[in-house]
C-alpha atoms as a printed R data frame, in Angstrom:
    type eleno elety resid chain resno        x       y      z
1   ATOM     1    CA   UNK     A     1  -85.417 -38.950 27.871
2   ATOM     2    CA   UNK     A     2  -82.974 -41.549 29.182
3   ATOM     3    CA   UNK     A     3  -84.897 -42.422 32.423
4   ATOM     4    CA   UNK     A     4  -86.856 -45.253 30.880
5   ATOM     5    CA   UNK     A     5  -85.930 -47.997 28.201
6   ATOM     6    CA   UNK     A     6  -89.190 -47.035 26.572
7   ATOM     7    CA   UNK     A     7  -90.993 -44.030 25.013
8   ATOM     8    CA   UNK     A     8  -92.035 -41.186 27.346
9   ATOM     9    CA   UNK     A     9  -94.245 -38.144 27.025
10  ATOM    10    CA   UNK     A    10  -93.362 -34.578 27.640
11  ATOM    11    CA   UNK     A    11  -95.613 -31.580 28.191
12  ATOM    12    CA   UNK     A    12  -94.764 -28.032 28.204
13  ATOM    13    CA   UNK     A    13  -97.164 -26.008 30.013
14  ATOM    14    CA   UNK     A    14  -96.230 -22.643 28.809
15  ATOM    15    CA   UNK     A    15  -96.767 -23.696 25.105
16  ATOM    16    CA   UNK     A    16 -100.276 -25.109 25.721
17  ATOM    17    CA   UNK     A    17 -103.073 -22.880 24.166
18  ATOM    18    CA   UNK     A    18 -105.770 -24.835 25.824
19  ATOM    19    CA   UNK     A    19 -107.468 -26.120 22.672
20  ATOM    20    CA   UNK     A    20 -108.043 -29.687 24.067
21  ATOM    21    CA   UNK     A    21 -107.255 -31.215 20.772
22  ATOM    22    CA   UNK     A    22 -105.078 -33.640 22.612
23  ATOM    23    CA   UNK     A    23 -107.845 -34.464 25.158
24  ATOM    24    CA   UNK     A    24 -110.263 -35.280 22.229
25  ATOM    25    CA   UNK     A    25 -107.670 -37.308 20.347
26  ATOM    26    CA   UNK     A    26 -106.753 -39.620 23.251
27  ATOM    27    CA   UNK     A    27 -108.483 -43.127 22.715
28  ATOM    28    CA   UNK     A    28 -108.226 -43.983 26.413
29  ATOM    29    CA   UNK     A    29 -109.556 -40.829 27.759
30  ATOM    30    CA   UNK     A    30 -106.526 -40.285 29.716
31  ATOM    31    CA   UNK     A    31 -106.076 -36.580 29.457
32  ATOM    32    CA   UNK     A    32 -107.839 -33.840 31.065
33  ATOM    33    CA   UNK     A    33 -107.415 -29.937 31.220
34  ATOM    34    CA   UNK     A    34 -107.037 -28.405 34.591
35  ATOM    35    CA   UNK     A    35 -106.826 -24.812 35.831
36  ATOM    36    CA   UNK     A    36 -103.406 -25.069 37.633
37  ATOM    37    CA   UNK     A    37 -101.316 -27.603 35.750
38  ATOM    38    CA   UNK     A    38 -102.707 -27.429 32.338
39  ATOM    39    CA   UNK     A    39 -103.212 -30.928 30.558
40  ATOM    40    CA   UNK     A    40 -102.646 -33.813 33.126
41  ATOM    41    CA   UNK     A    41 -102.287 -37.325 32.000
42  ATOM    42    CA   UNK     A    42 -103.496 -40.420 33.944
43  ATOM    43    CA   UNK     A    43 -100.602 -42.674 33.277
44  ATOM    44    CA   UNK     A    44 -102.585 -45.675 34.565
45  ATOM    45    CA   UNK     A    45 -104.639 -45.163 31.323
46  ATOM    46    CA   UNK     A    46 -102.127 -43.886 28.918
47  ATOM    47    CA   UNK     A    47 -100.824 -46.375 26.319
48  ATOM    48    CA   UNK     A    48  -98.279 -44.095 24.904
49  ATOM    49    CA   UNK     A    49  -99.758 -44.227 21.540
50  ATOM    50    CA   UNK     A    50  -98.750 -40.660 20.616
51  ATOM    51    CA   UNK     A    51 -102.113 -39.539 19.287
52  ATOM    52    CA   UNK     A    52 -102.144 -36.603 21.748
53  ATOM    53    CA   UNK     A    53  -98.761 -35.192 20.484
54  ATOM    54    CA   UNK     A    54  -99.841 -35.638 16.920
55  ATOM    55    CA   UNK     A    55 -103.095 -33.537 17.509
56  ATOM    56    CA   UNK     A    56 -101.243 -30.829 19.460
57  ATOM    57    CA   UNK     A    57 -100.864 -27.702 17.307
58  ATOM    58    CA   UNK     A    58  -98.489 -25.956 19.540
59  ATOM    59    CA   UNK     A    59  -95.977 -28.909 20.259
60  ATOM    60    CA   UNK     A    60  -96.843 -28.529 23.976
61  ATOM    61    CA   UNK     A    61  -97.267 -32.267 23.964
62  ATOM    62    CA   UNK     A    62  -94.374 -34.459 22.646
63  ATOM    63    CA   UNK     A    63  -93.405 -38.034 22.594
64  ATOM    64    CA   UNK     A    64  -89.787 -38.659 23.560
65  ATOM    65    CA   UNK     A    65  -88.158 -41.748 21.855
66  ATOM    66    CA   UNK     A    66  -89.133 -43.433 18.612
67  ATOM    67    CA   UNK     A    67  -88.852 -47.128 17.405
68  ATOM    68    CA   UNK     A    68  -86.348 -47.348 14.481
69  ATOM    69    CA   UNK     A    69  -85.040 -50.285 12.586
70  ATOM    70    CA   UNK     A    70  -81.257 -50.926 11.913
71  ATOM    71    CA   UNK     A    71  -81.993 -50.444  8.143
72  ATOM    72    CA   UNK     A    72  -83.706 -47.087  8.691
73  ATOM    73    CA   UNK     A    73  -80.847 -45.787 10.911
74  ATOM    74    CA   UNK     A    74  -78.262 -46.913  8.492
75  ATOM    75    CA   UNK     A    75  -80.000 -45.102  5.653
76  ATOM    76    CA   UNK     A    76  -79.948 -41.967  7.962
77  ATOM    77    CA   UNK     A    77  -76.201 -42.540  8.687
78  ATOM    78    CA   UNK     A    78  -75.355 -43.070  5.075
79  ATOM    79    CA   UNK     A    79  -76.959 -39.670  4.222
80  ATOM    80    CA   UNK     A    80  -74.132 -38.111  6.159
81  ATOM    81    CA   UNK     A    81  -71.382 -40.188  4.927
82  ATOM    82    CA   UNK     A    82  -69.754 -37.246  2.912
83  ATOM    83    CA   UNK     A    83  -69.694 -35.140  6.139
84  ATOM    84    CA   UNK     A    84  -68.331 -38.067  8.180
85  ATOM    85    CA   UNK     A    85  -65.622 -38.604  5.771
86  ATOM    86    CA   UNK     A    86  -64.539 -35.191  5.350
87  ATOM    87    CA   UNK     A    87  -64.849 -34.108  9.177
88  ATOM    88    CA   UNK     A    88  -63.030 -37.240 10.588
89  ATOM    89    CA   UNK     A    89  -66.144 -37.906 12.582
90  ATOM    90    CA   UNK     A    90  -68.280 -41.007 12.848
91  ATOM    91    CA   UNK     A    91  -71.432 -42.251 14.806
92  ATOM    92    CA   UNK     A    92  -71.752 -41.941 18.478
93  ATOM    93    CA   UNK     A    93  -74.290 -44.416 20.167
94  ATOM    94    CA   UNK     A    94  -75.529 -43.053 23.441
95  ATOM    95    CA   UNK     A    95  -78.778 -42.928 25.658
96  ATOM    96    CA   UNK     A    96  -79.918 -43.693 28.226
97  ATOM    97    CA   UNK     A    97  -77.657 -46.867 28.112
98  ATOM    98    CA   UNK     A    98  -76.964 -48.449 24.905
99  ATOM    99    CA   UNK     A    99  -75.770 -51.601 26.284
100 ATOM   100    CA   UNK     A   100  -79.286 -52.202 27.485
101 ATOM   101    CA   UNK     A   101  -80.023 -52.929 23.938
102 ATOM   102    CA   UNK     A   102  -76.896 -54.915 23.060
103 ATOM   103    CA   UNK     A   103  -78.147 -56.934 20.079
104 ATOM   104    CA   UNK     A   104  -79.361 -53.874 18.265
105 ATOM   105    CA   UNK     A   105  -76.317 -51.855 19.136
106 ATOM   106    CA   UNK     A   106  -74.105 -54.733 17.981
107 ATOM   107    CA   UNK     A   107  -76.019 -54.740 14.594
108 ATOM   108    CA   UNK     A   108  -75.487 -50.981 14.240
109 ATOM   109    CA   UNK     A   109  -71.821 -51.225 14.949
110 ATOM   110    CA   UNK     A   110  -71.200 -54.105 12.656
111 ATOM   111    CA   UNK     A   111  -72.785 -52.352  9.808
112 ATOM   112    CA   UNK     A   112  -70.925 -49.027 10.471
113 ATOM   113    CA   UNK     A   113  -67.609 -51.070 10.612
114 ATOM   114    CA   UNK     A   114  -68.375 -52.726  7.298
115 ATOM   115    CA   UNK     A   115  -68.944 -49.075  5.967
116 ATOM   116    CA   UNK     A   116  -65.510 -47.953  7.439
117 ATOM   117    CA   UNK     A   117  -67.298 -45.476  9.903
118 ATOM   118    CA   UNK     A   118  -65.814 -44.788 13.115
119 ATOM   119    CA   UNK     A   119  -67.905 -45.993 16.039
120 ATOM   120    CA   UNK     A   120  -68.123 -44.452 19.591
121 ATOM   121    CA   UNK     A   121  -70.221 -45.764 22.372
122 ATOM   122    CA   UNK     A   122  -71.241 -43.654 25.228
123 ATOM   123    CA   UNK     A   123  -71.808 -45.865 28.200
124 ATOM   124    CA   UNK     A   124  -71.704 -46.511 31.972
125 ATOM   125    CA   UNK     A   125  -70.351 -50.027 31.192
126 ATOM   126    CA   UNK     A   126  -72.770 -51.405 33.846
127 ATOM   127    CA   UNK     A   127  -73.468 -54.708 31.802
128 ATOM   128    CA   UNK     A   128  -72.430 -58.214 31.710
129 ATOM   129    CA   UNK     A   129  -68.766 -58.902 30.926
130 ATOM   130    CA   UNK     A   130  -69.540 -60.929 27.800
131 ATOM   131    CA   UNK     A   131  -71.746 -58.051 26.441
132 ATOM   132    CA   UNK     A   132  -69.049 -55.471 26.859
133 ATOM   133    CA   UNK     A   133  -66.594 -58.031 25.205
134 ATOM   134    CA   UNK     A   134  -68.832 -58.297 22.011
135 ATOM   135    CA   UNK     A   135  -69.350 -54.664 21.762
136 ATOM   136    CA   UNK     A   136  -65.690 -53.755 22.247
137 ATOM   137    CA   UNK     A   137  -64.849 -56.039 19.096
138 ATOM   138    CA   UNK     A   138  -66.784 -53.429 16.934
139 ATOM   139    CA   UNK     A   139  -66.165 -50.205 18.880
140 ATOM   140    CA   UNK     A   140  -63.579 -47.507 17.999
141 ATOM   141    CA   UNK     A   141  -63.992 -45.534 21.162
142 ATOM   142    CA   UNK     A   142  -65.578 -45.834 24.404
143 ATOM   143    CA   UNK     A   143  -66.808 -42.822 26.477
144 ATOM   144    CA   UNK     A   144  -67.300 -44.085 29.994
145 ATOM   145    CA   UNK     A   145  -68.625 -42.449 33.084
146 ATOM   146    CA   UNK     A   146  -66.866 -43.012 36.393
147 ATOM   147    CA   UNK     A   147  -69.210 -41.526 39.141
148 ATOM   148    CA   UNK     A   148  -67.601 -42.864 42.298
149 ATOM   149    CA   UNK     A   149  -64.926 -45.300 43.463
150 ATOM   150    CA   UNK     A   150  -66.765 -46.270 46.683
151 ATOM   151    CA   UNK     A   151  -69.399 -48.912 45.801
152 ATOM   152    CA   UNK     A   152  -71.747 -48.077 48.611
153 ATOM   153    CA   UNK     A   153  -71.751 -44.394 47.923
154 ATOM   154    CA   UNK     A   154  -72.225 -45.175 44.138
155 ATOM   155    CA   UNK     A   155  -75.067 -47.434 44.783
156 ATOM   156    CA   UNK     A   156  -76.615 -44.681 47.215
157 ATOM   157    CA   UNK     A   157  -76.853 -42.121 44.387
158 ATOM   158    CA   UNK     A   158  -77.087 -44.319 41.189
159 ATOM   159    CA   UNK     A   159  -79.038 -47.474 42.541
160 ATOM   160    CA   UNK     A   160  -76.301 -50.001 41.606
161 ATOM   161    CA   UNK     A   161  -72.917 -50.786 42.896
162 ATOM   162    CA   UNK     A   162  -69.707 -50.080 40.926
163 ATOM   163    CA   UNK     A   163  -67.798 -53.305 40.891
164 ATOM   164    CA   UNK     A   164  -69.126 -54.374 37.685
165 ATOM   165    CA   UNK     A   165  -68.337 -50.933 36.090
166 ATOM   166    CA   UNK     A   166  -64.569 -50.912 37.492
167 ATOM   167    CA   UNK     A   167  -64.150 -54.455 36.358
168 ATOM   168    CA   UNK     A   168  -65.285 -53.601 32.761
169 ATOM   169    CA   UNK     A   169  -63.242 -50.547 32.591
170 ATOM   170    CA   UNK     A   170  -60.112 -52.708 33.497
171 ATOM   171    CA   UNK     A   171  -61.261 -55.327 30.816
172 ATOM   172    CA   UNK     A   172  -61.526 -52.808 27.919
173 ATOM   173    CA   UNK     A   173  -58.129 -51.621 29.057
174 ATOM   174    CA   UNK     A   174  -56.638 -54.967 28.901
175 ATOM   175    CA   UNK     A   175  -58.229 -55.526 25.555
176 ATOM   176    CA   UNK     A   176  -56.471 -52.519 24.267
177 ATOM   177    CA   UNK     A   177  -59.611 -50.496 23.507
178 ATOM   178    CA   UNK     A   178  -59.400 -46.641 23.202
179 ATOM   179    CA   UNK     A   179  -61.463 -45.112 25.925
180 ATOM   180    CA   UNK     A   180  -62.240 -41.585 27.522
181 ATOM   181    CA   UNK     A   181  -63.275 -41.275 31.160
182 ATOM   182    CA   UNK     A   182  -65.813 -38.708 32.147
183 ATOM   183    CA   UNK     A   183  -66.204 -37.812 35.839
184 ATOM   184    CA   UNK     A   184  -68.955 -35.490 36.971
185 ATOM   185    CA   UNK     A   185  -67.689 -33.198 39.829
186 ATOM   186    CA   UNK     A   186  -70.411 -32.725 42.386
187 ATOM   187    CA   UNK     A   187  -69.468 -31.147 45.552
188 ATOM   188    CA   UNK     A   188  -71.074 -33.199 48.355
189 ATOM   189    CA   UNK     A   189  -71.158 -36.390 46.250
190 ATOM   190    CA   UNK     A   190  -67.811 -37.261 44.554
191 ATOM   191    CA   UNK     A   191  -65.536 -34.051 44.173
192 ATOM   192    CA   UNK     A   192  -63.676 -34.598 47.638
193 ATOM   193    CA   UNK     A   193  -59.912 -35.196 47.410
194 ATOM   194    CA   UNK     A   194  -60.099 -38.663 48.779
195 ATOM   195    CA   UNK     A   195  -62.361 -39.903 45.956
196 ATOM   196    CA   UNK     A   196  -60.506 -37.989 43.355
197 ATOM   197    CA   UNK     A   197  -57.353 -39.470 44.336
198 ATOM   198    CA   UNK     A   198  -58.782 -42.998 44.497
199 ATOM   199    CA   UNK     A   199  -60.197 -42.328 40.971
200 ATOM   200    CA   UNK     A   200  -56.698 -41.142 39.716
201 ATOM   201    CA   UNK     A   201  -54.885 -44.048 41.150
202 ATOM   202    CA   UNK     A   202  -57.295 -46.508 39.703
203 ATOM   203    CA   UNK     A   203  -57.076 -44.996 36.114
204 ATOM   204    CA   UNK     A   204  -53.206 -44.811 36.431
205 ATOM   205    CA   UNK     A   205  -53.084 -48.555 37.463
206 ATOM   206    CA   UNK     A   206  -54.683 -49.674 34.072
207 ATOM   207    CA   UNK     A   207  -52.458 -51.521 31.506
208 ATOM   208    CA   UNK     A   208  -53.830 -49.096 29.034
209 ATOM   209    CA   UNK     A   209  -54.793 -45.526 30.348
210 ATOM   210    CA   UNK     A   210  -57.675 -43.523 29.109
211 ATOM   211    CA   UNK     A   211  -56.894 -41.190 26.137
212 ATOM   212    CA   UNK     A   212  -58.321 -38.389 28.260
213 ATOM   213    CA   UNK     A   213  -60.229 -37.687 31.609
214 ATOM   214    CA   UNK     A   214  -62.988 -35.201 31.299
215 ATOM   215    CA   UNK     A   215  -64.035 -33.504 34.420
216 ATOM   216    CA   UNK     A   216  -67.489 -32.363 34.040
217 ATOM   217    CA   UNK     A   217  -68.678 -29.551 36.264
218 ATOM   218    CA   UNK     A   218  -72.047 -30.216 37.942
219 ATOM   219    CA   UNK     A   219  -74.968 -28.150 36.482
220 ATOM   220    CA   UNK     A   220  -78.815 -28.661 36.839
221 ATOM   221    CA   UNK     A   221  -80.123 -28.006 33.365
222 ATOM   222    CA   UNK     A   222  -82.038 -31.200 33.591
223 ATOM   223    CA   UNK     A   223  -84.591 -29.575 35.820
224 ATOM   224    CA   UNK     A   224  -86.670 -28.378 32.755
225 ATOM   225    CA   UNK     A   225  -86.823 -31.714 31.416
226 ATOM   226    CA   UNK     A   226  -88.215 -33.063 34.793
227 ATOM   227    CA   UNK     A   227  -90.938 -30.443 34.684
228 ATOM   228    CA   UNK     A   228  -91.870 -31.391 31.060
229 ATOM   229    CA   UNK     A   229  -91.952 -35.169 32.230
230 ATOM   230    CA   UNK     A   230  -94.102 -34.300 35.224
231 ATOM   231    CA   UNK     A   231  -91.336 -35.635 37.521
232 ATOM   232    CA   UNK     A   232  -89.254 -34.012 40.351
233 ATOM   233    CA   UNK     A   233  -85.563 -33.021 39.973
234 ATOM   234    CA   UNK     A   234  -83.546 -34.271 42.851
235 ATOM   235    CA   UNK     A   235  -86.669 -35.003 45.107
236 ATOM   236    CA   UNK     A   236  -84.617 -36.120 48.167
237 ATOM   237    CA   UNK     A   237  -83.054 -32.657 48.114
238 ATOM   238    CA   UNK     A   238  -79.624 -33.814 48.295
239 ATOM   239    CA   UNK     A   239  -76.833 -31.051 48.440
240 ATOM   240    CA   UNK     A   240  -75.516 -30.784 44.788
241 ATOM   241    CA   UNK     A   241  -73.149 -28.041 43.962
242 ATOM   242    CA   UNK     A   242  -70.688 -27.351 41.426
243 ATOM   243    CA   UNK     A   243  -66.987 -27.191 42.405
244 ATOM   244    CA   UNK     A   244  -65.196 -23.825 42.771
245 ATOM   245    CA   UNK     A   245  -62.474 -22.897 40.226
246 ATOM   246    CA   UNK     A   246  -59.889 -23.684 42.857
247 ATOM   247    CA   UNK     A   247  -61.259 -27.160 43.457
248 ATOM   248    CA   UNK     A   248  -61.358 -27.859 39.726
249 ATOM   249    CA   UNK     A   249  -57.747 -27.011 39.546
250 ATOM   250    CA   UNK     A   250  -56.775 -29.112 42.345
251 ATOM   251    CA   UNK     A   251  -58.862 -32.088 40.738
252 ATOM   252    CA   UNK     A   252  -56.979 -31.678 37.493
253 ATOM   253    CA   UNK     A   253  -53.469 -31.622 39.460
254 ATOM   254    CA   UNK     A   254  -54.519 -34.783 41.149
255 ATOM   255    CA   UNK     A   255  -54.923 -36.696 37.670
256 ATOM   256    CA   UNK     A   256  -51.843 -34.892 36.118
257 ATOM   257    CA   UNK     A   257  -49.592 -35.979 39.077
258 ATOM   258    CA   UNK     A   258  -50.262 -39.697 38.000
259 ATOM   259    CA   UNK     A   259  -49.519 -39.003 34.477
260 ATOM   260    CA   UNK     A   260  -53.061 -38.860 33.083
261 ATOM   261    CA   UNK     A   261  -54.188 -36.268 30.627
262 ATOM   262    CA   UNK     A   262  -57.139 -34.289 31.918
263 ATOM   263    CA   UNK     A   263  -59.415 -31.290 31.013
264 ATOM   264    CA   UNK     A   264  -62.396 -29.555 32.390
265 ATOM   265    CA   UNK     A   265  -65.375 -30.304 30.163
266 ATOM   266    CA   UNK     A   266  -66.131 -32.770 27.310
């Protein structure tokens, strides 16, 4: 579900009928039925073989993430060639972080370019400069997250500093790449006026500015996914809030004042 570069398993308790077919199918004995939590997985034993999901008649148990070859994906893309051509669309590669799988990503982008298909890469740009350069050569459009201008605050909430990200944004701008910037607006994290002004000034200083800045209002719909993964949403109980309409308008004016095209939403 984007939290790991590998497969993961989801369990929806309300869909479980208690048949225990998944328990019987597990070759590692990693599952058991409990009265309070339904099916519980011992992940120290689970090898993510997917046999539990295959055996589940109610789709309460699912495996998120599949392994694909480049040829398989290109075959799927080519099935949509007519729709892509008539709609003016293309292929968007996202994740997770697609630059974590740079060689596979490059092969897909090259094959799509050979077919004349528009190629969009949805990324944080937290990657080595050389990787970004190679990907940029075969990418029609980048969708890039800009979460915070302060590196320490960025690291506090995301686990990594932002210098590499800012440097790569500037680099793709210097390369003349087309890119959009998306900024999640979260009160208590990055929706303060100081950070918004610093973000706008940085983007306005680029040799080629983003085609648009999307301000994405905070929501918590990911809570359901965490429930299915057996993990906790915001376990540290940070104060995350959506910005008011007034603050959203203020934010847009900050970017417009610096000559940037901006909108609320993607």
